[in-house]
Coordinates of N, CA and C in Angstrom, one line a residue:
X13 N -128.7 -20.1 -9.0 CA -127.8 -20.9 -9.7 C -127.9 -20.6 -11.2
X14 N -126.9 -19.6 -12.1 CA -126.7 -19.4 -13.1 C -126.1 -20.4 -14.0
X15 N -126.8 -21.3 -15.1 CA -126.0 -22.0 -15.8 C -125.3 -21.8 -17.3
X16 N -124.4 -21.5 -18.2 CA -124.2 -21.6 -18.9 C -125.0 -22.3 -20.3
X17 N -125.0 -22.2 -21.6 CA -124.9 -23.5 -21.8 C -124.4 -24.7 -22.8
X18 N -123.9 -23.7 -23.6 CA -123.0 -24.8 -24.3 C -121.8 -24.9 -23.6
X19 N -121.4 -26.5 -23.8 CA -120.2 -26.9 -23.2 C -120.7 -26.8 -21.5
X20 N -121.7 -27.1 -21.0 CA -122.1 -26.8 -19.8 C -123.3 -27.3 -18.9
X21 N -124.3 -26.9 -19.8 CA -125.6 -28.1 -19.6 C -125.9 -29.1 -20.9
X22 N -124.8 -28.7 -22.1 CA -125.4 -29.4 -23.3 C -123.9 -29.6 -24.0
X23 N -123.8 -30.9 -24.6 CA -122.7 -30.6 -25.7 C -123.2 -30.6 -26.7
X24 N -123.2 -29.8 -27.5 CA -123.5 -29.1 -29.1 C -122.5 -28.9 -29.6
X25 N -121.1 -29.7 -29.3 CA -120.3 -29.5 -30.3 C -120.3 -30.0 -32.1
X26 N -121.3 -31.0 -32.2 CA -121.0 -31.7 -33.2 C -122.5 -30.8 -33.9
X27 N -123.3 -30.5 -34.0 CA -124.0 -29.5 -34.1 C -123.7 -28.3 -34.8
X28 N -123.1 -27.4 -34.0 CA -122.0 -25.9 -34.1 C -121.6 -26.2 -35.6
X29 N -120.8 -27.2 -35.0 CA -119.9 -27.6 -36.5 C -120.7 -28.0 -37.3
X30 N -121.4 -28.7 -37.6 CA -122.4 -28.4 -38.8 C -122.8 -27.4 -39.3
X31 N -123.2 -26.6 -38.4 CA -123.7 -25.3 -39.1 C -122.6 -24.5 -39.5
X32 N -121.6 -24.6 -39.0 CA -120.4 -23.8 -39.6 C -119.9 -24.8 -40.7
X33 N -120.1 -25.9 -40.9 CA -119.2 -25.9 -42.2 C -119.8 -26.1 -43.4
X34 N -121.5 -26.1 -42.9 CA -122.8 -25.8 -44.1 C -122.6 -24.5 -44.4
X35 N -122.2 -23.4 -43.6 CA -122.2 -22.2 -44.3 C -120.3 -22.4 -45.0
X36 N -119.6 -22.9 -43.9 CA -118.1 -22.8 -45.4 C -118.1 -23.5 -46.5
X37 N -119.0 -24.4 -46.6 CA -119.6 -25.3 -48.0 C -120.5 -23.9 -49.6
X38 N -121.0 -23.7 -48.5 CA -121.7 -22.1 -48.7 C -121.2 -21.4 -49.9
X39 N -120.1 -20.9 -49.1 CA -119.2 -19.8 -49.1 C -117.9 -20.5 -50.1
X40 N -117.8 -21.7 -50.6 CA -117.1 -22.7 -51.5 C -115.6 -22.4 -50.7
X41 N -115.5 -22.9 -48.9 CA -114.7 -23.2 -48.4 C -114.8 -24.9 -48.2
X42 N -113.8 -25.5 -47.9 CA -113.9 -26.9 -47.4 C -114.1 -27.0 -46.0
X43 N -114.2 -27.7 -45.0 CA -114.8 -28.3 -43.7 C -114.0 -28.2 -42.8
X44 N -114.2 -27.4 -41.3 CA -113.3 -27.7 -40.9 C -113.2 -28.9 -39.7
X45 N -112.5 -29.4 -38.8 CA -112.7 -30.4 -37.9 C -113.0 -30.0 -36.7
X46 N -114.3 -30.9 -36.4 CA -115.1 -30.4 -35.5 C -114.8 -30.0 -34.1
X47 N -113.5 -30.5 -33.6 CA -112.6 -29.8 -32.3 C -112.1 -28.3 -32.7
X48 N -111.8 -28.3 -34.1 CA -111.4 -27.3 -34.3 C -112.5 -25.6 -33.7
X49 N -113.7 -25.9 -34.6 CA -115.2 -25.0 -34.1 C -115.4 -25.2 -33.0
X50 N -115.2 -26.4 -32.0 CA -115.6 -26.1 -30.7 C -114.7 -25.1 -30.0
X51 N -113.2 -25.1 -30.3 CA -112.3 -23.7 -29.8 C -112.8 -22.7 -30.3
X52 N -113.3 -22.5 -30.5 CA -114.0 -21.5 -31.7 C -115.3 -20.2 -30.4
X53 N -116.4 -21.2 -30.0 CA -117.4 -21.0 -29.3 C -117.2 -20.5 -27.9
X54 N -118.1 -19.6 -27.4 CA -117.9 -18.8 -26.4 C -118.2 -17.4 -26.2
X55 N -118.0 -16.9 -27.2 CA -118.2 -15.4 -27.1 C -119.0 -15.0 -28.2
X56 N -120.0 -15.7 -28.5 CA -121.3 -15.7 -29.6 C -121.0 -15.9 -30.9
X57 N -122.0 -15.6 -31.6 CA -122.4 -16.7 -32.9 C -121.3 -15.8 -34.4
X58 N -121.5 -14.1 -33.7 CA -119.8 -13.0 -34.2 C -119.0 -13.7 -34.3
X59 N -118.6 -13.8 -33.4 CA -116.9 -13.9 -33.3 C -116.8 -15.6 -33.9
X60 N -117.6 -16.5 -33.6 CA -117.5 -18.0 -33.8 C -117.3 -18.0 -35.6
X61 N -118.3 -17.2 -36.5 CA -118.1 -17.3 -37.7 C -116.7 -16.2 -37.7
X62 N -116.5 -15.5 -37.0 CA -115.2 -14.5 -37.6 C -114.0 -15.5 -37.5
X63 N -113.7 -16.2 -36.8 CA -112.8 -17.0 -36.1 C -112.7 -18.4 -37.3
X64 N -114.1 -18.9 -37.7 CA -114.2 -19.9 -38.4 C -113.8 -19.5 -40.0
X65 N -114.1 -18.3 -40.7 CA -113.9 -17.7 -41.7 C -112.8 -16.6 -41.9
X66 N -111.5 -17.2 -41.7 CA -110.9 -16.4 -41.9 C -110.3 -15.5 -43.3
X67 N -111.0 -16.7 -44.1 CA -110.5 -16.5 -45.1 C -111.6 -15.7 -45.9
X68 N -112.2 -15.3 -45.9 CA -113.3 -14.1 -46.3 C -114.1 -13.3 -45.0
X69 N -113.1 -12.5 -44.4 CA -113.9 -11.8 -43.6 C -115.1 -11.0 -43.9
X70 N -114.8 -10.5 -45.2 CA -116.1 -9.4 -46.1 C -116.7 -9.8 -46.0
X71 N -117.3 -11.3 -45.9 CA -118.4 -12.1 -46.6 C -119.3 -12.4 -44.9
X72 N -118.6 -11.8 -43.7 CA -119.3 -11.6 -42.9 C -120.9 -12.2 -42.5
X73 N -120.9 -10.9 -42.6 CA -122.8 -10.6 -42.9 C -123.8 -11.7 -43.6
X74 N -123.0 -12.3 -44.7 CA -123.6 -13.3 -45.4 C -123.5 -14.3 -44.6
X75 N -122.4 -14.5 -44.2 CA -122.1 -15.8 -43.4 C -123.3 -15.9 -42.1
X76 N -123.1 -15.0 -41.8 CA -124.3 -14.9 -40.3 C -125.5 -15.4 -40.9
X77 N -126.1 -15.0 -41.7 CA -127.6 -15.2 -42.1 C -127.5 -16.7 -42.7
X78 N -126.4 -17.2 -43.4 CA -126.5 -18.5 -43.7 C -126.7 -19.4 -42.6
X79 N -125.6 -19.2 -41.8 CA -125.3 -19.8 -40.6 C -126.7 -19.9 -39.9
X80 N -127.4 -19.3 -39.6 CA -128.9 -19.2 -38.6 C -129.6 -19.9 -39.7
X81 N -130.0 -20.1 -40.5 CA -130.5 -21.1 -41.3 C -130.2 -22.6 -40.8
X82 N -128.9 -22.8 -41.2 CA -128.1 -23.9 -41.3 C -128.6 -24.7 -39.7
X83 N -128.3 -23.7 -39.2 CA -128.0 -24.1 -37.4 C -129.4 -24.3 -37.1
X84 N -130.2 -23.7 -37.0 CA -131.6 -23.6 -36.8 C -132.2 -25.1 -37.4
X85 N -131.7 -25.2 -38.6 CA -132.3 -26.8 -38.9 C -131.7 -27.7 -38.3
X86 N -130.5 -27.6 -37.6 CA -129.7 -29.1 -37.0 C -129.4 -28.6 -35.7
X87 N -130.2 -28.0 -34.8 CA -129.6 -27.6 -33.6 C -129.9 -28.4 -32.6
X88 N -131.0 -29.4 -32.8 CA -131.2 -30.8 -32.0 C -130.3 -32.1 -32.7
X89 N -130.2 -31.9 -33.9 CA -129.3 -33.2 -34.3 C -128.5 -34.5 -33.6
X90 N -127.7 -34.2 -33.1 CA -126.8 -34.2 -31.9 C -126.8 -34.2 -30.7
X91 N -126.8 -32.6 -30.5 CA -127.0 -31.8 -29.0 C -127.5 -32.6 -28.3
X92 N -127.3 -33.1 -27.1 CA -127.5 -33.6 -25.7 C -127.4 -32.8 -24.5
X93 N -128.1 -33.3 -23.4 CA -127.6 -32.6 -21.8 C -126.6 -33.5 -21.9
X94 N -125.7 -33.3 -21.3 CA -124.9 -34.0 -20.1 C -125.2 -34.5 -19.5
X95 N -124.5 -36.1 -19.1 CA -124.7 -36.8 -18.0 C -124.7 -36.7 -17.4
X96 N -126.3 -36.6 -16.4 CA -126.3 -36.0 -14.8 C -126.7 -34.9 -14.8
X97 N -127.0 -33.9 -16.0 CA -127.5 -32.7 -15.7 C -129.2 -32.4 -15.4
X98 N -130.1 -33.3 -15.8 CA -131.4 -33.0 -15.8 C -131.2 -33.1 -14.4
X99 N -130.4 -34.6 -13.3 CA -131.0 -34.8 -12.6 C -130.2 -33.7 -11.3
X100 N -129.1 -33.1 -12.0 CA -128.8 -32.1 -10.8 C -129.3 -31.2 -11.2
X101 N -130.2 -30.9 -11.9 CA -131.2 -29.6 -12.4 C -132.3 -29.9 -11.0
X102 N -132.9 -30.9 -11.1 CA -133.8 -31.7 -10.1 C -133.7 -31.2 -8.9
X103 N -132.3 -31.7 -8.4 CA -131.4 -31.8 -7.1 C -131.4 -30.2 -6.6
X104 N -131.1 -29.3 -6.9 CA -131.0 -28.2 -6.9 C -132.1 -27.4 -6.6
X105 N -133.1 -27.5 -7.4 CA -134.4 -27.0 -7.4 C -135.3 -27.7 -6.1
X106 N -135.1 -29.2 -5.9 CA -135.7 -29.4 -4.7 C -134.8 -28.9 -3.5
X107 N -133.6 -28.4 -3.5 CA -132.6 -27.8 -2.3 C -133.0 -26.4 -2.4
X108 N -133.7 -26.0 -3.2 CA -134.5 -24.4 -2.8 C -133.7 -23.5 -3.9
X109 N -133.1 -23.7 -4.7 CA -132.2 -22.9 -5.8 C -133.3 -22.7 -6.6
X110 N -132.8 -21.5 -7.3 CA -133.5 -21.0 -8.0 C -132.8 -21.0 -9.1
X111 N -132.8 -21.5 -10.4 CA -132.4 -22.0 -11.5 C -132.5 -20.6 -12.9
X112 N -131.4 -20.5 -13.3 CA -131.4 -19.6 -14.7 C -130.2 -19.9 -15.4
X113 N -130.4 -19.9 -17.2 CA -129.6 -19.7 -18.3 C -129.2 -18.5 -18.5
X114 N -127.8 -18.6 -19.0 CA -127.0 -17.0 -19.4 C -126.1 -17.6 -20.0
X115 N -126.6 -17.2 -21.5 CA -126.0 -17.9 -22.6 C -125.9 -16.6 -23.7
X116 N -124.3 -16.8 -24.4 CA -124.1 -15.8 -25.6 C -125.1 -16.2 -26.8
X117 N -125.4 -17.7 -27.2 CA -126.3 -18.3 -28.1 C -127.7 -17.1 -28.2
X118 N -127.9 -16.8 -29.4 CA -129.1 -16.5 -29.6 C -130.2 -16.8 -29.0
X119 N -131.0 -16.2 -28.5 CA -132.7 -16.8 -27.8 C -133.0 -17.5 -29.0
X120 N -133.2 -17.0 -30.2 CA -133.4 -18.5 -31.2 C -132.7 -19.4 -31.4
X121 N -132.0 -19.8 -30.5 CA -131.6 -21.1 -30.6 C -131.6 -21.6 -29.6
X122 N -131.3 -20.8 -28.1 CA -131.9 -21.5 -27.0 C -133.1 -21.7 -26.4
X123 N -133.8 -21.5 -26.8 CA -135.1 -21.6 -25.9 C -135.9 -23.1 -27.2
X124 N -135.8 -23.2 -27.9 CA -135.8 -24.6 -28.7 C -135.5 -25.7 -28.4
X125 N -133.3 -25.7 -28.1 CA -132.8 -26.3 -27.2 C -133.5 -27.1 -25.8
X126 N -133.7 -26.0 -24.9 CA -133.8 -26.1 -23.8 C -135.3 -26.9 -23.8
X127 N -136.0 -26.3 -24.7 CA -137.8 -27.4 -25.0 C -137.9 -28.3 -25.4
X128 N -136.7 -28.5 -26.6 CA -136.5 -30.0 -26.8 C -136.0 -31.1 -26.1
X129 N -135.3 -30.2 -24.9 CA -134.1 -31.2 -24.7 C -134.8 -31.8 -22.7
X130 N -136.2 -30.8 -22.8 CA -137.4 -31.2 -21.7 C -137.0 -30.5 -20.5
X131 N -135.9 -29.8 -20.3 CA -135.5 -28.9 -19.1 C -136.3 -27.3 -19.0
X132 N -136.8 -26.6 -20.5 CA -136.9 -25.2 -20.1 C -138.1 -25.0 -18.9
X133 N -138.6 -25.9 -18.6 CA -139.8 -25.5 -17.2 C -139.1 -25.5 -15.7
X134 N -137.3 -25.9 -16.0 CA -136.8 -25.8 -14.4 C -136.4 -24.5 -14.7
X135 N -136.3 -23.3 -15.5 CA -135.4 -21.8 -15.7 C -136.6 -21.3 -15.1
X136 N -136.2 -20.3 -14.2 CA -136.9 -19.2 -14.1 C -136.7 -17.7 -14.7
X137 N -135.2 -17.8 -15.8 CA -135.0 -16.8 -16.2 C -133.8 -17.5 -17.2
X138 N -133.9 -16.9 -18.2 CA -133.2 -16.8 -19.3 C -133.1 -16.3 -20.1
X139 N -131.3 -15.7 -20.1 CA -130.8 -14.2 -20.7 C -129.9 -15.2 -21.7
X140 N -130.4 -14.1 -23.2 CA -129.9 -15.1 -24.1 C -129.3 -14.1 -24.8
X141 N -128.6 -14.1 -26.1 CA -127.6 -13.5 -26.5 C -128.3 -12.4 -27.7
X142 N -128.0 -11.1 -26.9 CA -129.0 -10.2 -27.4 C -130.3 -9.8 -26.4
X143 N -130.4 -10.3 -25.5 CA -131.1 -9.9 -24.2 C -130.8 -8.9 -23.5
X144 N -129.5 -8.9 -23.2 CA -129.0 -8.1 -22.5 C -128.2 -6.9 -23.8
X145 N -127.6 -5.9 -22.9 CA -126.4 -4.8 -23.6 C -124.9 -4.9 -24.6
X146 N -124.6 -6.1 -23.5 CA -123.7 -6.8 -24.0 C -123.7 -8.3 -23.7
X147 N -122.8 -8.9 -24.3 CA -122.8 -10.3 -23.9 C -121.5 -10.6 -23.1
X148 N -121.7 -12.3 -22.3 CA -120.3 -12.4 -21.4 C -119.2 -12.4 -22.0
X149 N -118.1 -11.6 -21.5 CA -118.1 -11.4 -20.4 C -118.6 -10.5 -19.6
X150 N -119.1 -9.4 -19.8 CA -119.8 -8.6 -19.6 C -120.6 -9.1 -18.3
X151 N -121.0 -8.7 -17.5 CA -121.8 -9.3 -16.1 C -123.0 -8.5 -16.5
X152 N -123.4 -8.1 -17.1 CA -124.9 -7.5 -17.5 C -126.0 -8.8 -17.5
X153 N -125.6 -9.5 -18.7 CA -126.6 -10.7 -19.0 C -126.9 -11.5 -17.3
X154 N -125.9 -11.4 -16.3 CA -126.0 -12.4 -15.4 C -126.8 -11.1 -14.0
X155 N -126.4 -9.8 -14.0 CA -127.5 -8.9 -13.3 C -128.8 -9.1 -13.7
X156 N -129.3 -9.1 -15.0 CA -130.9 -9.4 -15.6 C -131.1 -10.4 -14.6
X157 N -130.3 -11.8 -14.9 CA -131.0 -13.2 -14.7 C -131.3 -12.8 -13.6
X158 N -130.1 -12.4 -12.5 CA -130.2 -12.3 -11.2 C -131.4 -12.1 -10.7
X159 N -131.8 -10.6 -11.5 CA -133.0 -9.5 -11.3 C -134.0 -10.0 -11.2
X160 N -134.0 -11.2 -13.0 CA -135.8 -12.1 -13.2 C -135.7 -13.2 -11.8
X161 N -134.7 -13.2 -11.4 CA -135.0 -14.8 -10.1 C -135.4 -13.9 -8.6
X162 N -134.8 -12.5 -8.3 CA -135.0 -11.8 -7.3 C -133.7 -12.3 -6.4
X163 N -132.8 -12.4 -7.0 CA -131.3 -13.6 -6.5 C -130.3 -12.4 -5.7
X164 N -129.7 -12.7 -4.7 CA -128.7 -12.1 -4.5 C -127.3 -12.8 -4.8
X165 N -126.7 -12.0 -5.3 CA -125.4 -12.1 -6.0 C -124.2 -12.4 -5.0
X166 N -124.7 -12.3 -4.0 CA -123.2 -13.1 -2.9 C -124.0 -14.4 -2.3
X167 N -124.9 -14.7 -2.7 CA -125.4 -15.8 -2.2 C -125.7 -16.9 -3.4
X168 N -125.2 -16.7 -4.8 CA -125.4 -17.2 -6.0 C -124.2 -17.4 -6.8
X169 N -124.8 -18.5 -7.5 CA -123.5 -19.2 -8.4 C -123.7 -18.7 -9.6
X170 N -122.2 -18.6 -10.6 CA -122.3 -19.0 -12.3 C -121.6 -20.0 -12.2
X171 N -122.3 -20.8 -13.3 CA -121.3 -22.4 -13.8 C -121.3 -22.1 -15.4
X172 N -120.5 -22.5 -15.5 CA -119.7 -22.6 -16.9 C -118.4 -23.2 -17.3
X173 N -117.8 -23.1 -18.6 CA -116.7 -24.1 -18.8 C -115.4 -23.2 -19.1
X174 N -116.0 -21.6 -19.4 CA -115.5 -20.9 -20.3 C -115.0 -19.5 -19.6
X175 N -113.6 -18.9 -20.0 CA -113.2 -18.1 -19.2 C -114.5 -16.6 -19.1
X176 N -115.0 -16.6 -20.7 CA -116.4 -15.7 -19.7 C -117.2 -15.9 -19.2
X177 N -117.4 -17.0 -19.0 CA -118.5 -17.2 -17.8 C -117.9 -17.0 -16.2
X178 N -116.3 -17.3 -16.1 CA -116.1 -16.9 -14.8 C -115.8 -15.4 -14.8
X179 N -115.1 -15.1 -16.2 CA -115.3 -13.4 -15.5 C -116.4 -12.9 -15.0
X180 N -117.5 -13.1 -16.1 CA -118.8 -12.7 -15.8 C -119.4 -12.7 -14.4
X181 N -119.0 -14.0 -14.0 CA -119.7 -14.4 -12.8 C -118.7 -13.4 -11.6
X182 N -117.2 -13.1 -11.7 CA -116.2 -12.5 -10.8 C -116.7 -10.9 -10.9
X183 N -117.1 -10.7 -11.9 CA -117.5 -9.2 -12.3 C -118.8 -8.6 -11.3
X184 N -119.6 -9.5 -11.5 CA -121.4 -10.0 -10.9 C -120.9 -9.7 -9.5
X185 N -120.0 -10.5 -9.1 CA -120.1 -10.8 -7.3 C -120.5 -12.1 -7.4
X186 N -120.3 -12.7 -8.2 CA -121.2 -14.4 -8.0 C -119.7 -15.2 -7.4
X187 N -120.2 -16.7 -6.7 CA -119.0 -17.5 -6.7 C -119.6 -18.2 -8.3
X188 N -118.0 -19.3 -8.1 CA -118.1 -19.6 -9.8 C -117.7 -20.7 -9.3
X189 N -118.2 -21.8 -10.7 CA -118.3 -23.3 -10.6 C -117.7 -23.3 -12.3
X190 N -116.2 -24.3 -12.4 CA -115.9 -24.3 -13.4 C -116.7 -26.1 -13.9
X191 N -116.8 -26.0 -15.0 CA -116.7 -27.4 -15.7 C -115.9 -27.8 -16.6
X192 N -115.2 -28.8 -15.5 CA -114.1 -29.4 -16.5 C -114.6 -29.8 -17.8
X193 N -115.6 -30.7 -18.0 CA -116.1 -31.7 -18.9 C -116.2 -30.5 -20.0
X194 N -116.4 -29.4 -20.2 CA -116.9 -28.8 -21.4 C -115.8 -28.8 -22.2
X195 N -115.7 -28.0 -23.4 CA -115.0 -26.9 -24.6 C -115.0 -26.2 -24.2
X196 N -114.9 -24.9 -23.3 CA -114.8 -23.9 -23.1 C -112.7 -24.0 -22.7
X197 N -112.5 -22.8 -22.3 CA -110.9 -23.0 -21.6 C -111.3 -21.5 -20.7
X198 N -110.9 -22.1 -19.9 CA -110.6 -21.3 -18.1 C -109.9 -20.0 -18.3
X199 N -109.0 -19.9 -19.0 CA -107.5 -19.2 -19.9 C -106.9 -18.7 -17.7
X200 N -107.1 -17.5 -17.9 CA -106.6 -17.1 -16.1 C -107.4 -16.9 -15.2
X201 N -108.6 -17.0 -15.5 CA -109.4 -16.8 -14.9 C -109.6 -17.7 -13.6
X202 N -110.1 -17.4 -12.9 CA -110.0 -18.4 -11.0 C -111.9 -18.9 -10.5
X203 N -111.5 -20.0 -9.9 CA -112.7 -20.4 -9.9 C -113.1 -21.1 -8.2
X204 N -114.3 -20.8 -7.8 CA -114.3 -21.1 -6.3 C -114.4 -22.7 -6.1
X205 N -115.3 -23.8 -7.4 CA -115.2 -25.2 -7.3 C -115.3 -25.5 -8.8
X206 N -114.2 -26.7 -8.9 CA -114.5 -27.1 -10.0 C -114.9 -28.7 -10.1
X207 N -115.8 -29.0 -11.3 CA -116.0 -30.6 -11.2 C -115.8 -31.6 -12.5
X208 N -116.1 -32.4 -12.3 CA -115.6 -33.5 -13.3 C -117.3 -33.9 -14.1
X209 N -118.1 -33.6 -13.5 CA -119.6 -34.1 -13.9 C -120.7 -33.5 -13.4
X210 N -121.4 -33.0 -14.3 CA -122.4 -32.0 -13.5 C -123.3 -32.4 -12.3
X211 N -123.1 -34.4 -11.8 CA -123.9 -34.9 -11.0 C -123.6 -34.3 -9.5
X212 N -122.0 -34.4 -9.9 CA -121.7 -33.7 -8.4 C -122.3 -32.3 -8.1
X213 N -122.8 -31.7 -8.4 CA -122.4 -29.9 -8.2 C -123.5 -30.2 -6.6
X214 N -124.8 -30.9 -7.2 CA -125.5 -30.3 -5.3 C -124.6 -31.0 -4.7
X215 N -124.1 -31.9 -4.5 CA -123.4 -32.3 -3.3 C -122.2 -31.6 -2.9
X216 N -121.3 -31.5 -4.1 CA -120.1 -30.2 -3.6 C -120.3 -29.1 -3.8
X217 N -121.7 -28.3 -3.4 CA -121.6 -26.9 -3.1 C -121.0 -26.8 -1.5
X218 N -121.5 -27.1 -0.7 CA -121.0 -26.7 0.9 C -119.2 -27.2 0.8
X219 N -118.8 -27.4 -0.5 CA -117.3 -27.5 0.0 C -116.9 -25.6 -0.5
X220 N -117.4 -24.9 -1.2 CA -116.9 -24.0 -1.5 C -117.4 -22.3 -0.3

């Protein structure tokens, strides 16, 4: 069971946005609103400042290095699991799953996350952004995980909220578990179950 994790096992939306609008404070832009950044996230920490700065692309580079500063100091601030997720972390792991993250987020900033937030001892594998060759959509990062768990891929899920996580997961051979509750968007992508709360997922796996 592959989990995503922003917008998935955690909301860090209000977080994100901090650090992006410490660096457009930075950069002597004004703030933007925090729904705004959360459309933003998904396809790594690139594209999220390319997306958020549009108005000085050149200034790129700089932005990035501010940004990992910024973010790095407030990346517990906020951030939470989701309701219900420790304990269908639990639920899962005692039904015999074998548990892994596959996230675009930098390993510096997940593996913090995940220790603060008292879950990283249920992963047995975690591919973080920059781990792998490419990031999702790409199904690379989710073969690694697979690899470190010894998982087979028609017998394994991806969950996420975000249309790369289900490509990723359709590309893999994985079935896919959307989450409604995140920021991510589905866009056309298709999904084998989707849920309202991460409490349900062990109970509605045997519907898919």
């Amino acid at each position: 069971m592959l989990f995503d994790l922003d917008g998935t096992l955690v909301d860090s939306r209000e977080d994100l946005a901090l650090g992006v609008n410490l660096t457009r404070r930075d950069l002597g832009l004004p703030p933007l609103d925090p729904a705004i950044v959360a459309g933003y996230v998904g396809d790594g920490v690139r594209a999220l400042l390319t997306r958020a700065l549009p108005e000085c692309p050149e200034r790129l580079e700089e932005a990035l290095a501010l940004n990992h500063g910024h973010y790095a100091a407030h990346l517990l601030d906020r951030t939470r699991l989701y309701p219900g997720a420790a304990e269908a972390l639990a639920a899962l792991e005692a039904a015999g799953f074998r548990l892994g993250v596959v996230t675009n987020k930098p390993r510096a900033f997940t593996l913090p996350i995940l220790e603060g937030l008292g879950v990283a001892a249920r992963f047995g594998a975690v591919v973080a952004g920059g781990d792998a060759p490419a990031l999702k959509p790409d199904p690379r990062p989710l073969v690694q995980a697979l690899a470190a768990l010894d998982a087979d891929p028609a017998r394994s899920w991806m969950v996420g909220d975000h249309c790369t996580d289900l490509e990723a997961g359709r590309r893999a051979g994985l079935r896919r578990c959307l989450c409604r509750f995140g920021f991510g968007d589905p866009r056309a992508e298709a999904w084998d179950l989707a849920i309202e709360r991460l409490a349900e997922l062990p109970a509605r796996l045997s519907e898919a």
